[in-house]
XYZ file of C-alpha atoms in Angstrom:
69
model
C 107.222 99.871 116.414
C 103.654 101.048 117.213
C 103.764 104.049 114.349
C 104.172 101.804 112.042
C 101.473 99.642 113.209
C 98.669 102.232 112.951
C 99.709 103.443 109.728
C 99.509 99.689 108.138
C 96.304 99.690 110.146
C 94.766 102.792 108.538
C 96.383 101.642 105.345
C 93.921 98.577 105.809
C 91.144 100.674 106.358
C 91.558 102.932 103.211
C 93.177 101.321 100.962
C 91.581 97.077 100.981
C 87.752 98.454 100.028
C 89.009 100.010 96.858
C 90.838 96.786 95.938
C 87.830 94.715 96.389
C 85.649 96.992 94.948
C 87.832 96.665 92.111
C 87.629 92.637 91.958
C 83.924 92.636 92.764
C 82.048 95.463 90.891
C 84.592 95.804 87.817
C 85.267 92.165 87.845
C 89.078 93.092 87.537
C 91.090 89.695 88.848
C 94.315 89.944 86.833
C 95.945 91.635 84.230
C 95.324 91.025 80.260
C 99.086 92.532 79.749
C 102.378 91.390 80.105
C 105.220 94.213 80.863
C 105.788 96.634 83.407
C 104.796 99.360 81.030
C 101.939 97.828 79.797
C 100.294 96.476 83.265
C 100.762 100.594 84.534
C 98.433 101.135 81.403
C 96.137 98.717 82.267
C 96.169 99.720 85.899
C 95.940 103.490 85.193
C 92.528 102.157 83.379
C 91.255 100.237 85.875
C 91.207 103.045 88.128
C 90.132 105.359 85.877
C 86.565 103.295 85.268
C 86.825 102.786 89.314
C 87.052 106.911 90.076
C 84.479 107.390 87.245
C 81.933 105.250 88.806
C 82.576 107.122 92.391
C 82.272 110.501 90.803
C 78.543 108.978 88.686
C 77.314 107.796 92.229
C 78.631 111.080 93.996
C 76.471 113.449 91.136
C 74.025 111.263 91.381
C 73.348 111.306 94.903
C 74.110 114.942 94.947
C 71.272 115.345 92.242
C 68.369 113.597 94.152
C 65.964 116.281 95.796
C 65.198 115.681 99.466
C 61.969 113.627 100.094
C 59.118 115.647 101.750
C 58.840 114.778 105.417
């Protein structure tokens, strides 16, 4: 079915940066927990410090003045 083909392809395009930035940058490879309960705790963490560190580089370029031209 070619819907369902470009939504897994967008779904590649969105979704598999945000996983490796995970594994790269936070240095998240697998989970310390054991338990469905726990791992969503764990996970909800993860991306927490992942949206944090988006909305830091967002502010801060949002906060750098324009250079003079």
């Amino acid at each position: 079915d070619s819907s369902s083909d470009v939504c897994s392809s967008d779904l590649k395009q969105t979704v598999e940066p945000v996983f490796g930035t995970i594994t790269k940058w936070l240095g998240f490879t697998q989970f310390s927990l054991r338990g469905h309960e726990n791992v969503d705790g764990e996970w909800k963490l993860v991306t927490l410090a992942f949206n944090l560190k988006r909305m830091c580089k967002m502010v801060n370029t949002q906060n750098q003045a324009p250079s003079p031209a």
